[in-house]
Short mmCIF file of C-alpha atoms and ligand atoms in Angstrom, two decimals:
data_model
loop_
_atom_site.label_atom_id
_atom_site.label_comp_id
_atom_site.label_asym_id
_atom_site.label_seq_id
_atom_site.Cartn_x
_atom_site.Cartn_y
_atom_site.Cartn_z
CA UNK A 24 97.30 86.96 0.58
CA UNK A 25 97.73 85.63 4.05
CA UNK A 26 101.77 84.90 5.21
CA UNK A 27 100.56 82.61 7.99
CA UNK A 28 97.83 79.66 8.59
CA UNK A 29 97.53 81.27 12.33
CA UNK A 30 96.14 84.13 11.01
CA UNK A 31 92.91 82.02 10.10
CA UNK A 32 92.61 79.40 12.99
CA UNK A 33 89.33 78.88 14.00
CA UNK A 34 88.16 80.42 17.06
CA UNK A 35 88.83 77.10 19.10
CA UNK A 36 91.99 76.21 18.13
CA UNK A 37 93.42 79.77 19.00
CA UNK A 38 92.13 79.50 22.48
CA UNK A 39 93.41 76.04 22.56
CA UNK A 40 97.12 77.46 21.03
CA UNK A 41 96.54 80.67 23.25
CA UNK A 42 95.87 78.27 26.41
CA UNK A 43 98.91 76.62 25.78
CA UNK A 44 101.00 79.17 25.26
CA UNK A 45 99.79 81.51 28.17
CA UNK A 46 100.63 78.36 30.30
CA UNK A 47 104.45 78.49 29.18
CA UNK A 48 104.39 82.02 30.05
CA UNK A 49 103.55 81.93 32.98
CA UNK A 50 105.71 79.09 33.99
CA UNK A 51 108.75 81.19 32.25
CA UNK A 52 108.30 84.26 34.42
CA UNK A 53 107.16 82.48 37.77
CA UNK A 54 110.66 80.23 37.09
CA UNK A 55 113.46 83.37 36.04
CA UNK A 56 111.66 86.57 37.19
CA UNK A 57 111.89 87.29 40.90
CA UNK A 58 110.20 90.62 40.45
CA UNK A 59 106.80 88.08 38.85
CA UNK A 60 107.63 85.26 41.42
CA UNK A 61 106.73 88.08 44.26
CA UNK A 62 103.84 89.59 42.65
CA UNK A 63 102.54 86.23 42.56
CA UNK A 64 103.29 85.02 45.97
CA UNK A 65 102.13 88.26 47.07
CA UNK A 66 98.60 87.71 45.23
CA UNK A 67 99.12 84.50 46.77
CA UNK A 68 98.76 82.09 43.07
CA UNK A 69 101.07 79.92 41.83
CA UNK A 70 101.73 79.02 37.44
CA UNK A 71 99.27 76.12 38.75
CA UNK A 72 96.23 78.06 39.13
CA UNK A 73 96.31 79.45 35.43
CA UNK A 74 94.78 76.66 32.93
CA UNK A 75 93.50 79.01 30.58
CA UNK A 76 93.34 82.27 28.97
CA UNK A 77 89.83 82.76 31.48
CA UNK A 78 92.06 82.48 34.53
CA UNK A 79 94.14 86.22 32.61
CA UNK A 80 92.55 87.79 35.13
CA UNK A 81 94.22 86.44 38.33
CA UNK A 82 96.98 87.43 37.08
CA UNK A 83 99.35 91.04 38.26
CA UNK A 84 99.55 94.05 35.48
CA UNK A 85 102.85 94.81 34.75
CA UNK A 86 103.24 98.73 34.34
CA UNK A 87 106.01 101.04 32.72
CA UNK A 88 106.87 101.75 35.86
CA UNK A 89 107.83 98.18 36.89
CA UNK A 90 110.43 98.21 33.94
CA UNK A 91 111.72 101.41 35.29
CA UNK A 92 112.17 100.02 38.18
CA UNK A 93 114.29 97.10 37.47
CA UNK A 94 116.39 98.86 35.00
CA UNK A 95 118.45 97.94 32.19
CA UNK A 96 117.36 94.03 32.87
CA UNK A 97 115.54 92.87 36.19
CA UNK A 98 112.74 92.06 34.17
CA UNK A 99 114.55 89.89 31.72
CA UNK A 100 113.84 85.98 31.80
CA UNK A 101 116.84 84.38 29.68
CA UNK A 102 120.59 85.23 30.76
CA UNK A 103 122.61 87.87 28.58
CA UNK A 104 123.92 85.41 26.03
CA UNK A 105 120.29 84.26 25.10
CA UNK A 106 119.96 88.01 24.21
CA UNK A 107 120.83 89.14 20.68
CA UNK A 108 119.44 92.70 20.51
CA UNK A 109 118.12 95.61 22.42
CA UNK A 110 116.34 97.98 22.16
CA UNK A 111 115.00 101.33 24.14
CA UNK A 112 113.17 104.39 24.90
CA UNK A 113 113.66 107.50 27.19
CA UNK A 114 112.35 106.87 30.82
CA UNK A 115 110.97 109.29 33.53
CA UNK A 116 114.25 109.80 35.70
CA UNK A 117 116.59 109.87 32.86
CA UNK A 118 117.17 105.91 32.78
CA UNK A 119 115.38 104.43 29.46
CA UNK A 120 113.16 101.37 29.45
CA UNK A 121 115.03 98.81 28.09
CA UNK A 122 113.33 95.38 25.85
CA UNK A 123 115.68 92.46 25.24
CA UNK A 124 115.30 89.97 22.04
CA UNK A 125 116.35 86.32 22.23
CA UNK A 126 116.80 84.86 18.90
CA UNK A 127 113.68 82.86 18.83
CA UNK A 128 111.97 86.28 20.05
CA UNK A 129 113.76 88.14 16.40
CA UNK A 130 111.82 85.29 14.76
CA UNK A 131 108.92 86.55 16.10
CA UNK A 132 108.88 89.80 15.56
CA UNK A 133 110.03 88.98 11.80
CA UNK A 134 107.14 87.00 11.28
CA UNK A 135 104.30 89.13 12.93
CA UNK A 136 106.17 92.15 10.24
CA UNK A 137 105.84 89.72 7.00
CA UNK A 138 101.84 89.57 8.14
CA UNK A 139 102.02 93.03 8.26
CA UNK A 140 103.74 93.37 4.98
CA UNK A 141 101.39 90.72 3.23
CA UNK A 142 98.44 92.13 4.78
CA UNK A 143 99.09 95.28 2.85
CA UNK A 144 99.77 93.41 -0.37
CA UNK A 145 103.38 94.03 -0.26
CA UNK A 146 105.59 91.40 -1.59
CA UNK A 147 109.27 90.43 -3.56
CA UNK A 148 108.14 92.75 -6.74
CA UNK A 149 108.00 96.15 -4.09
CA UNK A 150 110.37 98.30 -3.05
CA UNK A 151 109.80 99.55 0.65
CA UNK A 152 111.10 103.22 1.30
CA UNK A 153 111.84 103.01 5.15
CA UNK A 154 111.38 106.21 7.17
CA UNK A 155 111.03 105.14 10.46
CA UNK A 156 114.04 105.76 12.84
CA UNK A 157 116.55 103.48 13.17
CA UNK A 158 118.32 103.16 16.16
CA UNK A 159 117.22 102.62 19.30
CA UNK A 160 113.47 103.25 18.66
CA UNK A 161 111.89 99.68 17.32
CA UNK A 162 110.72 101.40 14.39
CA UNK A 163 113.45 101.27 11.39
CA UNK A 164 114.86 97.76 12.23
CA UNK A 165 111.51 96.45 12.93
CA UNK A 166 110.07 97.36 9.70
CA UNK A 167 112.90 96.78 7.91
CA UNK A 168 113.37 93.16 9.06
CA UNK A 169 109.60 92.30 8.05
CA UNK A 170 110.13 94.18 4.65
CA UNK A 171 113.22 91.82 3.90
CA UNK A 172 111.21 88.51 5.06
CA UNK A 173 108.86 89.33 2.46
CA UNK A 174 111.53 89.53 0.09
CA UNK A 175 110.96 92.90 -0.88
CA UNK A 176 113.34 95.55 -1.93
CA UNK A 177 114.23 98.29 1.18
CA UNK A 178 115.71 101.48 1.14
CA UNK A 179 116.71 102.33 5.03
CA UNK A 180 116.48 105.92 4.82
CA UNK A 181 115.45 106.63 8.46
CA UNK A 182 113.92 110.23 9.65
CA UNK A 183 115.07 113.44 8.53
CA UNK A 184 116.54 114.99 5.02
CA UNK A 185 113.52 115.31 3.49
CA UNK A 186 114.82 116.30 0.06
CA UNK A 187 116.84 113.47 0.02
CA UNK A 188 114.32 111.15 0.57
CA UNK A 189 112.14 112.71 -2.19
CA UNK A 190 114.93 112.17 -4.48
CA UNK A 191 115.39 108.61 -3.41
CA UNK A 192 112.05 107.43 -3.46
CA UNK A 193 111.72 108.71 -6.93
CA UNK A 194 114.53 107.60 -8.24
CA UNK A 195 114.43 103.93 -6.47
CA UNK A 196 110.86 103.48 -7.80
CA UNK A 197 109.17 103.05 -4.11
CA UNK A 198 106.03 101.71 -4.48
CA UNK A 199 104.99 101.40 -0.23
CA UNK A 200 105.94 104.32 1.98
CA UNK A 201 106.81 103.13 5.73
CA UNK A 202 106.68 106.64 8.15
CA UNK A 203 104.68 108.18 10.37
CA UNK A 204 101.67 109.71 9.21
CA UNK A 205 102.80 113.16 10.09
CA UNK A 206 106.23 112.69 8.02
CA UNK A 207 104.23 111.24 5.27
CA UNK A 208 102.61 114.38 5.02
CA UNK A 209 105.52 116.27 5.41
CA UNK A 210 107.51 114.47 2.82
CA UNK A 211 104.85 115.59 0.57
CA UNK A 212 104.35 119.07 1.16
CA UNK A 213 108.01 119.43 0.46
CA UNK A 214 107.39 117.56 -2.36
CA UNK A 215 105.27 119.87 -3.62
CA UNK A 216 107.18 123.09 -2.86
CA UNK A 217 109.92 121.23 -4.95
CA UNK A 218 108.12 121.04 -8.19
CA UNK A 219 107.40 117.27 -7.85
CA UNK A 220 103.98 115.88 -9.13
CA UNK A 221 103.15 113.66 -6.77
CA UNK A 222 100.54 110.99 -8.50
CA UNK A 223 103.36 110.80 -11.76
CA UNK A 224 106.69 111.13 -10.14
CA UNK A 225 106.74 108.47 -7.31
CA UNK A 226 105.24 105.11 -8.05
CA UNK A 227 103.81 104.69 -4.46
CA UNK A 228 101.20 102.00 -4.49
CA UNK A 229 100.71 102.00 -0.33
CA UNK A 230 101.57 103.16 2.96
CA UNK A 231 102.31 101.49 6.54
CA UNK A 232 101.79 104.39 8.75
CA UNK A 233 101.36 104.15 12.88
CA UNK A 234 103.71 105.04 15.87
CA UNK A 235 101.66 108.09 16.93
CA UNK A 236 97.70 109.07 17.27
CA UNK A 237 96.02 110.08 13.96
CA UNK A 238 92.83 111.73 13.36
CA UNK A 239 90.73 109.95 10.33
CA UNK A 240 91.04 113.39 8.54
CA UNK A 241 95.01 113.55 8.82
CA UNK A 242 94.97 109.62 7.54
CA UNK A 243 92.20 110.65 4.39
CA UNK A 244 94.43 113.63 3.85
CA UNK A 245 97.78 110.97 3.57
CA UNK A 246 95.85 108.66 1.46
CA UNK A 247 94.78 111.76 -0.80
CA UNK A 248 97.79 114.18 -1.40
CA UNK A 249 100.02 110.43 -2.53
CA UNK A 250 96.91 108.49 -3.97
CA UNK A 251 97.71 106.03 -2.35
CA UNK A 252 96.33 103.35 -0.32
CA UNK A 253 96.75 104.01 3.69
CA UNK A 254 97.72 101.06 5.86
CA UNK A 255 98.41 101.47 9.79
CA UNK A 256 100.63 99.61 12.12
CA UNK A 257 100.55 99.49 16.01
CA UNK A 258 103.15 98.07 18.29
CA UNK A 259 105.33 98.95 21.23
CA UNK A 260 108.58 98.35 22.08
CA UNK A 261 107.58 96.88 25.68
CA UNK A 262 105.49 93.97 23.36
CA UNK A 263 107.75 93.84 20.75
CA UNK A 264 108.12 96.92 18.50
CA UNK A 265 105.52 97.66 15.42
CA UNK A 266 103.71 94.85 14.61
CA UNK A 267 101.46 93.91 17.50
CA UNK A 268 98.48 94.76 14.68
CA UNK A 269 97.37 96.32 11.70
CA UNK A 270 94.58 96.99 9.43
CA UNK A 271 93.83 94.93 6.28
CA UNK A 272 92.22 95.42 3.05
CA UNK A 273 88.93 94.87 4.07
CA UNK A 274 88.80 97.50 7.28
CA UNK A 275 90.22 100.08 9.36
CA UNK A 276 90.49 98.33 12.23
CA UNK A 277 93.77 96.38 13.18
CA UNK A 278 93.68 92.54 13.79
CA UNK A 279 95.85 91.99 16.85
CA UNK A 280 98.22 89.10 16.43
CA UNK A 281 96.87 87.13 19.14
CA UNK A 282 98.24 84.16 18.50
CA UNK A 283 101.59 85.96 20.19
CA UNK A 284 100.30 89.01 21.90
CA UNK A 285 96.99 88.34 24.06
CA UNK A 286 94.90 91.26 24.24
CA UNK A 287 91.96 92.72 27.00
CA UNK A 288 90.54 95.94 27.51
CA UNK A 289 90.24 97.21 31.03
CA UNK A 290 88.83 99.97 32.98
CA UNK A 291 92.12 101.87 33.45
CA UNK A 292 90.35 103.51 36.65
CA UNK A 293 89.56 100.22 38.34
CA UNK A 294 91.41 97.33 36.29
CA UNK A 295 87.98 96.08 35.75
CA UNK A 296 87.87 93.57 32.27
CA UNK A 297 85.29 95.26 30.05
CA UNK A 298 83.54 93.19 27.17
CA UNK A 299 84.29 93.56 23.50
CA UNK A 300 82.79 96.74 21.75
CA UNK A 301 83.46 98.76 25.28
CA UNK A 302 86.13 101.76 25.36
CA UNK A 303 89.24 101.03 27.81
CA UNK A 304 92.97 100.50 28.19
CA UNK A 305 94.65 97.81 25.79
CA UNK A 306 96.47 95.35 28.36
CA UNK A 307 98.31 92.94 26.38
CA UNK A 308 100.26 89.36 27.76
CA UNK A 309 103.42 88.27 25.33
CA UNK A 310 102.64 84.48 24.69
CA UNK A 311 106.09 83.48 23.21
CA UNK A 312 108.25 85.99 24.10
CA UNK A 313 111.75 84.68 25.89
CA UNK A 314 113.67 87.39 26.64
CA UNK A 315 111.06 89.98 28.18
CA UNK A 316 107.95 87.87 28.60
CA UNK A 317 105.33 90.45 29.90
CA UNK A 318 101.82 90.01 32.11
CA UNK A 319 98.81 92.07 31.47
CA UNK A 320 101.28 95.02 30.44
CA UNK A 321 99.14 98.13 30.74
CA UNK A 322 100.08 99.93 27.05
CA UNK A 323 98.42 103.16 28.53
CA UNK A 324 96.22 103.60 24.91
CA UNK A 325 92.77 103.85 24.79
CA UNK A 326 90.76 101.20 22.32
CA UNK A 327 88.49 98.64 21.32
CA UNK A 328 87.78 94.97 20.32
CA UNK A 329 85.98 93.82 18.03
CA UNK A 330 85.65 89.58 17.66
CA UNK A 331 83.33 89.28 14.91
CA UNK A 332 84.17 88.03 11.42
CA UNK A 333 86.23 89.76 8.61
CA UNK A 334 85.75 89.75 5.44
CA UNK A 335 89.82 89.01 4.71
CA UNK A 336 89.40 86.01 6.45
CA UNK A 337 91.49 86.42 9.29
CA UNK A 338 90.14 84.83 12.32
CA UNK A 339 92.19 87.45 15.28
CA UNK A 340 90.45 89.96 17.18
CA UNK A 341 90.38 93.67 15.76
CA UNK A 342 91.01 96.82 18.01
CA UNK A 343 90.15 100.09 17.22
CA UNK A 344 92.94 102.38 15.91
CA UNK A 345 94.04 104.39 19.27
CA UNK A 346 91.54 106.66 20.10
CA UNK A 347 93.48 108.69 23.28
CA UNK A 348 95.99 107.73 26.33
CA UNK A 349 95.03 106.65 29.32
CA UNK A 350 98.28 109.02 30.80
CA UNK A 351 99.85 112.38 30.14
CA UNK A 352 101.83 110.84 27.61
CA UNK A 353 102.15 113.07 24.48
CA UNK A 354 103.51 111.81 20.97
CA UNK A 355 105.76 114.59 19.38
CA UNK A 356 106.66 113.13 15.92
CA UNK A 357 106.52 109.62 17.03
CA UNK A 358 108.79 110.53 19.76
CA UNK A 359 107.00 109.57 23.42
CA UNK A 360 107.37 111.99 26.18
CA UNK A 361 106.13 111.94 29.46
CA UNK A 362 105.83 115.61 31.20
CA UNK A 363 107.88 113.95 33.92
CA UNK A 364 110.56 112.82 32.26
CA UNK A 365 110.65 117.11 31.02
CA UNK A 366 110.08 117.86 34.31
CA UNK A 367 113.71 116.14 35.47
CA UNK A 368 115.97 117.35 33.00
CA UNK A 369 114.69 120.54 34.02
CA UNK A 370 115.52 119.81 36.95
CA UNK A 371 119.10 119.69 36.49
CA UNK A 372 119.64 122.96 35.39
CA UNK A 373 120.49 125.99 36.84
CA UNK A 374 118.48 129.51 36.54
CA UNK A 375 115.01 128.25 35.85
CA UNK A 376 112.13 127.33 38.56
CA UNK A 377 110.34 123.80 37.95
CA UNK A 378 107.01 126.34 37.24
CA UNK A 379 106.85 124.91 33.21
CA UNK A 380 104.60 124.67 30.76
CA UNK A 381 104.28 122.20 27.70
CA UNK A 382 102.52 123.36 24.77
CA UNK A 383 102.45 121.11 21.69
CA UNK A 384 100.97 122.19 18.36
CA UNK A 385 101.55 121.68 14.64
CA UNK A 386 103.22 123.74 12.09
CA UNK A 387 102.47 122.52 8.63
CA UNK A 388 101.84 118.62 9.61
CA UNK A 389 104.89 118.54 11.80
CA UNK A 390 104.21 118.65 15.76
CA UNK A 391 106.13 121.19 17.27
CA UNK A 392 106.81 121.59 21.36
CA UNK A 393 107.42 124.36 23.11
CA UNK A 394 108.37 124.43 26.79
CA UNK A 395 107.83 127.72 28.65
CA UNK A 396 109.79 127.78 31.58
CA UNK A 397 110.40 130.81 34.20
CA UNK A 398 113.50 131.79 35.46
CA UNK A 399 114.43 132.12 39.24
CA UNK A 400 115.10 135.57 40.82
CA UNK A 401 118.71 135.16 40.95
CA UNK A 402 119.11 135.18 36.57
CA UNK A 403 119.46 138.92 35.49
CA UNK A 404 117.13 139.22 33.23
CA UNK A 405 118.77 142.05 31.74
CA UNK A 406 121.47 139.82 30.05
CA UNK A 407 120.67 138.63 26.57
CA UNK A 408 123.99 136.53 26.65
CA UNK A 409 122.90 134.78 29.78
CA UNK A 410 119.26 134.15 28.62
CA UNK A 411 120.34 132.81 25.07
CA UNK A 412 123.14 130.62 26.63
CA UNK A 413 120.18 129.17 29.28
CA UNK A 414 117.85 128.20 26.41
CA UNK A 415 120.63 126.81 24.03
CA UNK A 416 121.37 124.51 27.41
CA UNK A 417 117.69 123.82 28.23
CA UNK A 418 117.62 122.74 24.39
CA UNK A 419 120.60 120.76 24.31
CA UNK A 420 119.57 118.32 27.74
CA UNK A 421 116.03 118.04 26.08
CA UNK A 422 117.31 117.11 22.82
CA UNK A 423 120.40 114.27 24.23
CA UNK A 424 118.20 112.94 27.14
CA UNK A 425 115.04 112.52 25.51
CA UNK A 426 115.37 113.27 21.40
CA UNK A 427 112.70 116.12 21.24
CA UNK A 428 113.32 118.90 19.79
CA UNK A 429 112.04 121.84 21.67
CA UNK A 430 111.86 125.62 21.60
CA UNK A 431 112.50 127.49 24.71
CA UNK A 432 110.80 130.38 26.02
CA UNK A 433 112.22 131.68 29.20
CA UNK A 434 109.19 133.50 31.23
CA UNK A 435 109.79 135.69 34.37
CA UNK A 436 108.76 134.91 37.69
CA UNK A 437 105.73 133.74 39.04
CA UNK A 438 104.31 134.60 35.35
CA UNK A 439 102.78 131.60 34.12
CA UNK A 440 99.36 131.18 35.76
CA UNK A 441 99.46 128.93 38.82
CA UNK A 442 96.23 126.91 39.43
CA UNK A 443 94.36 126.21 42.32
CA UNK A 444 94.38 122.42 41.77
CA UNK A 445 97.13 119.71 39.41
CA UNK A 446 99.00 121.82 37.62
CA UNK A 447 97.91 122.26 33.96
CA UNK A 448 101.79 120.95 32.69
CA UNK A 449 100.56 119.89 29.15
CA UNK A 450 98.77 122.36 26.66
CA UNK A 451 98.33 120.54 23.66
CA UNK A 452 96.77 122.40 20.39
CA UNK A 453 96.87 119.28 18.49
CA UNK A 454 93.71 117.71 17.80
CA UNK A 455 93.86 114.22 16.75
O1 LIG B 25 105.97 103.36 18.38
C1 LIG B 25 106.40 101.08 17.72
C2 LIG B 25 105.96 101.40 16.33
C3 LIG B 25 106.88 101.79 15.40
C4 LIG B 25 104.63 101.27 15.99
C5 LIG B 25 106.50 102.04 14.10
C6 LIG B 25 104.21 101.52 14.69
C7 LIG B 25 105.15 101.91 13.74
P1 LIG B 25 107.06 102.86 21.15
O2 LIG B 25 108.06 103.89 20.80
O3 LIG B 25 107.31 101.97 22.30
O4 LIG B 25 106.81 101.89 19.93
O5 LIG B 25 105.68 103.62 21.36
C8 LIG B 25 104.50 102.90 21.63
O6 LIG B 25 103.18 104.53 20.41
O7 LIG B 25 101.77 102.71 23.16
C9 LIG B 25 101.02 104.09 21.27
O8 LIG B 25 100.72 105.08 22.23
C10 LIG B 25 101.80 104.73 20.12
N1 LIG B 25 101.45 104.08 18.86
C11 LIG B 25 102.10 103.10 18.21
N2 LIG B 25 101.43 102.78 17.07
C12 LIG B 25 100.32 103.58 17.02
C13 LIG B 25 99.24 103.76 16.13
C14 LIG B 25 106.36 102.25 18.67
N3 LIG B 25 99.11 103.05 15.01
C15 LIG B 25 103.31 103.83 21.67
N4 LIG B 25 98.30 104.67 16.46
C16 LIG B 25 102.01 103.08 21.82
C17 LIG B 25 98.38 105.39 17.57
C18 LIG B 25 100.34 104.41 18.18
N5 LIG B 25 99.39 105.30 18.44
#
């Protein structure tokens, strides 16, 4: 099944829909955005010059950074009673980057989640067991929204209480798991060390898994231990939340909804457009969005494209599932964390030197973190009491400014290994 006919335009009249719609755009964010108004005067082009999707390229990228920097809502094109929701993740100097949602945008984002949903096969007969966050992350609401378009059943159970879940996706017949792949795997190794048998007790049918890099192996290994058939889901909140793409029945790779979010793949060394089938950064332009339109936004993750036909019949582009980051942006549990953003709560506290080091592994399929810090000269390192208080607080500021979860280990001085060039910040035993 296919929720929408824009999912199978022909070639020509997507260009001619994308052409349109790229022209609005531009128009939108030349007309409310001061902070798009300079860029452009500055690159010296007015809305005028863009006719068509070929003239993308004139056009500025629009970076993390630049949302940072006009914090909670410079970028925004639509005044604050056109908004109806926001939403957020941490940012680098303790300020979060903050998207906006007109009405027309929640319409959107609704629809691109029932192709999703239908895409997978999911419909009114399922029941959709929800364990994305809700909250501030785009996540829970996202998925949930697109679960109730389709008309199916959802249980919002969010992250966490694992045996609770268990109990309620048992007991609430869920036939399509929504997580991330790490959690799905999670929920059923507990399952197992409960007693439960996992092909007879739970009537899963499907998963929508995404939000964080996954190795094929980890995704076979989901699909295995449930039986069940594994789905992913890619978004970000700067676009819109899940639901930029995802993968059908027919392959792995994710058919971009480019009818709403136009995508390119650049060199992210030189901002040079590569060709299909060449390895680069996804850039992606909104093409209806009203309250945060967004230009060539530079999603930092490293992919694909792939424009020929599918067998499902869908006509939009595929990318390949994320294959790396183009930054030092690590994905703990679906949780994004820059080493910066580590870096300046550290900052803020007293007895420790800003020599740290990240190191980010797994136990069982969960990531853990672990931030190795040293203290300065002045803590007596004598004092238990003193060192246990110091990590409790260097837990506490990671866990309310950013939501990780770390565990401390205070270091002396001058004891973790300096090097001669960038320090190595980030050691991560994952392997995706
Ligand atoms: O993670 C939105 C989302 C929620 C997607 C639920 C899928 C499911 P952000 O918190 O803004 O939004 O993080 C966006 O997460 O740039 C990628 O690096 C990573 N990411 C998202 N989906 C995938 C995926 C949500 N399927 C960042 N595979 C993105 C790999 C993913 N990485």
């Amino acid at each position: 099944m296919i929720w929408s006919k824009e999912e199978t335009l022909p070639r020509g009249e997507l260009e001619k829909l994308q052409n349109a719609r790229l022209q609005e755009t531009v128009a939108r964010v030349y007309g409310n955005v001061p902070f798009y108004q300079n860029k452009f005067k500055e690159l010296g082009i007015t809305p005028h010059d863009i006719k068509s999707i070929h003239d993308i390229s004139k056009l500025p990228f629009t970076k993390k950074q630049d949302l940072r920097d006009n914090y909670p809502f410079g970028l925004f094109a639509v005044k604050q009673d056109a908004v109806v929701r926001i939403h957020s993740s941490s940012g680098t100097t303790g300020k979060p980057t903050v998207v906006g949602y007109t009405k027309s945008d929640m319409d959107v984002w609704n629809e691109v989640m029932a192709r999703v949903f239908t895409m997978c096969g999911v419909n009114s007969e399922d029941t959709v067991h929800n364990a994305y966050g809700y909250g501030l992350f785009t996540g829970g609401l996202g998925v949930h929204n697109g679960a109730e378009t389709v008309g199916a059943t959802v249980v919002p159970s969010s992250g966490g209480f694992t045996s609770r879940q268990l109990l309620l996706m048992k007991d609430f017949g869920a036939t399509v798991l929504t997580s991330t792949p790490s959690f799905a795997l999670h929920l059923a190794e507990t399952a197992q060390n409960e007693g439960y048998d996992l092909k007879n007790d739970f009537k899963l049918k499907c998963g929508i898994f995404g939000a964080e890099p996954t190795s094929e192996g980890l995704k076979e290994e989901v699909s295995r231990v449930w039986g069940i058939k594994y789905y992913e889901v890619y978004g970000l909140s700067e676009i819109i939340g899940p639901g930029v793409s995802n993968s059908c029945c027919e392959s792995k790779d994710l058919h971009i909804f480019e009818d709403h979010f136009y995508p390119e793949i650049i060199n992210p060394e030189t901002g040079e457009v590569l060709q299909d089938g060449e390895k680069g950064e996804l850039v992606i332009t909104s093409l209806t969005k009203q309250a945060l339109p967004i230009i060539r936004y530079r999603t930092g993750d490293i992919t694909s494209l792939d424009r020929t036909p599918c067998r499902c019949g869908r006509t939009h582009v595929r990318m390949k599932s994320v294959m790396g980051r183009a930054d030092d942006m690590l994905i703990v549990n679906g949780v994004n964390v820059f080493p910066s953003q580590v870096e300046h709560v550290l900052a803020n506290i007293d007895g420790i030197s800003l020599n740290y080091q990240i190191i980010a592994d797994k136990k069982g399929y969960l990531d853990i973190l672990e931030v190795m810090v040293e203290v300065t000269e002045q803590m007596p390192l004598d004092s238990i009491g003193a060192l246990e208080k110091l990590q409790k607080d260097i837990q506490a500021a990671l866990l309310n400014n950013l939501y990780i979860n770390a565990k401390i280990k205070l270091v002396e001085p001058r004891s973790i290994e300096r090097s001669m060039g960038k320090a190595v910040r980030v050691i991560d035993k994952r392997s995706i």
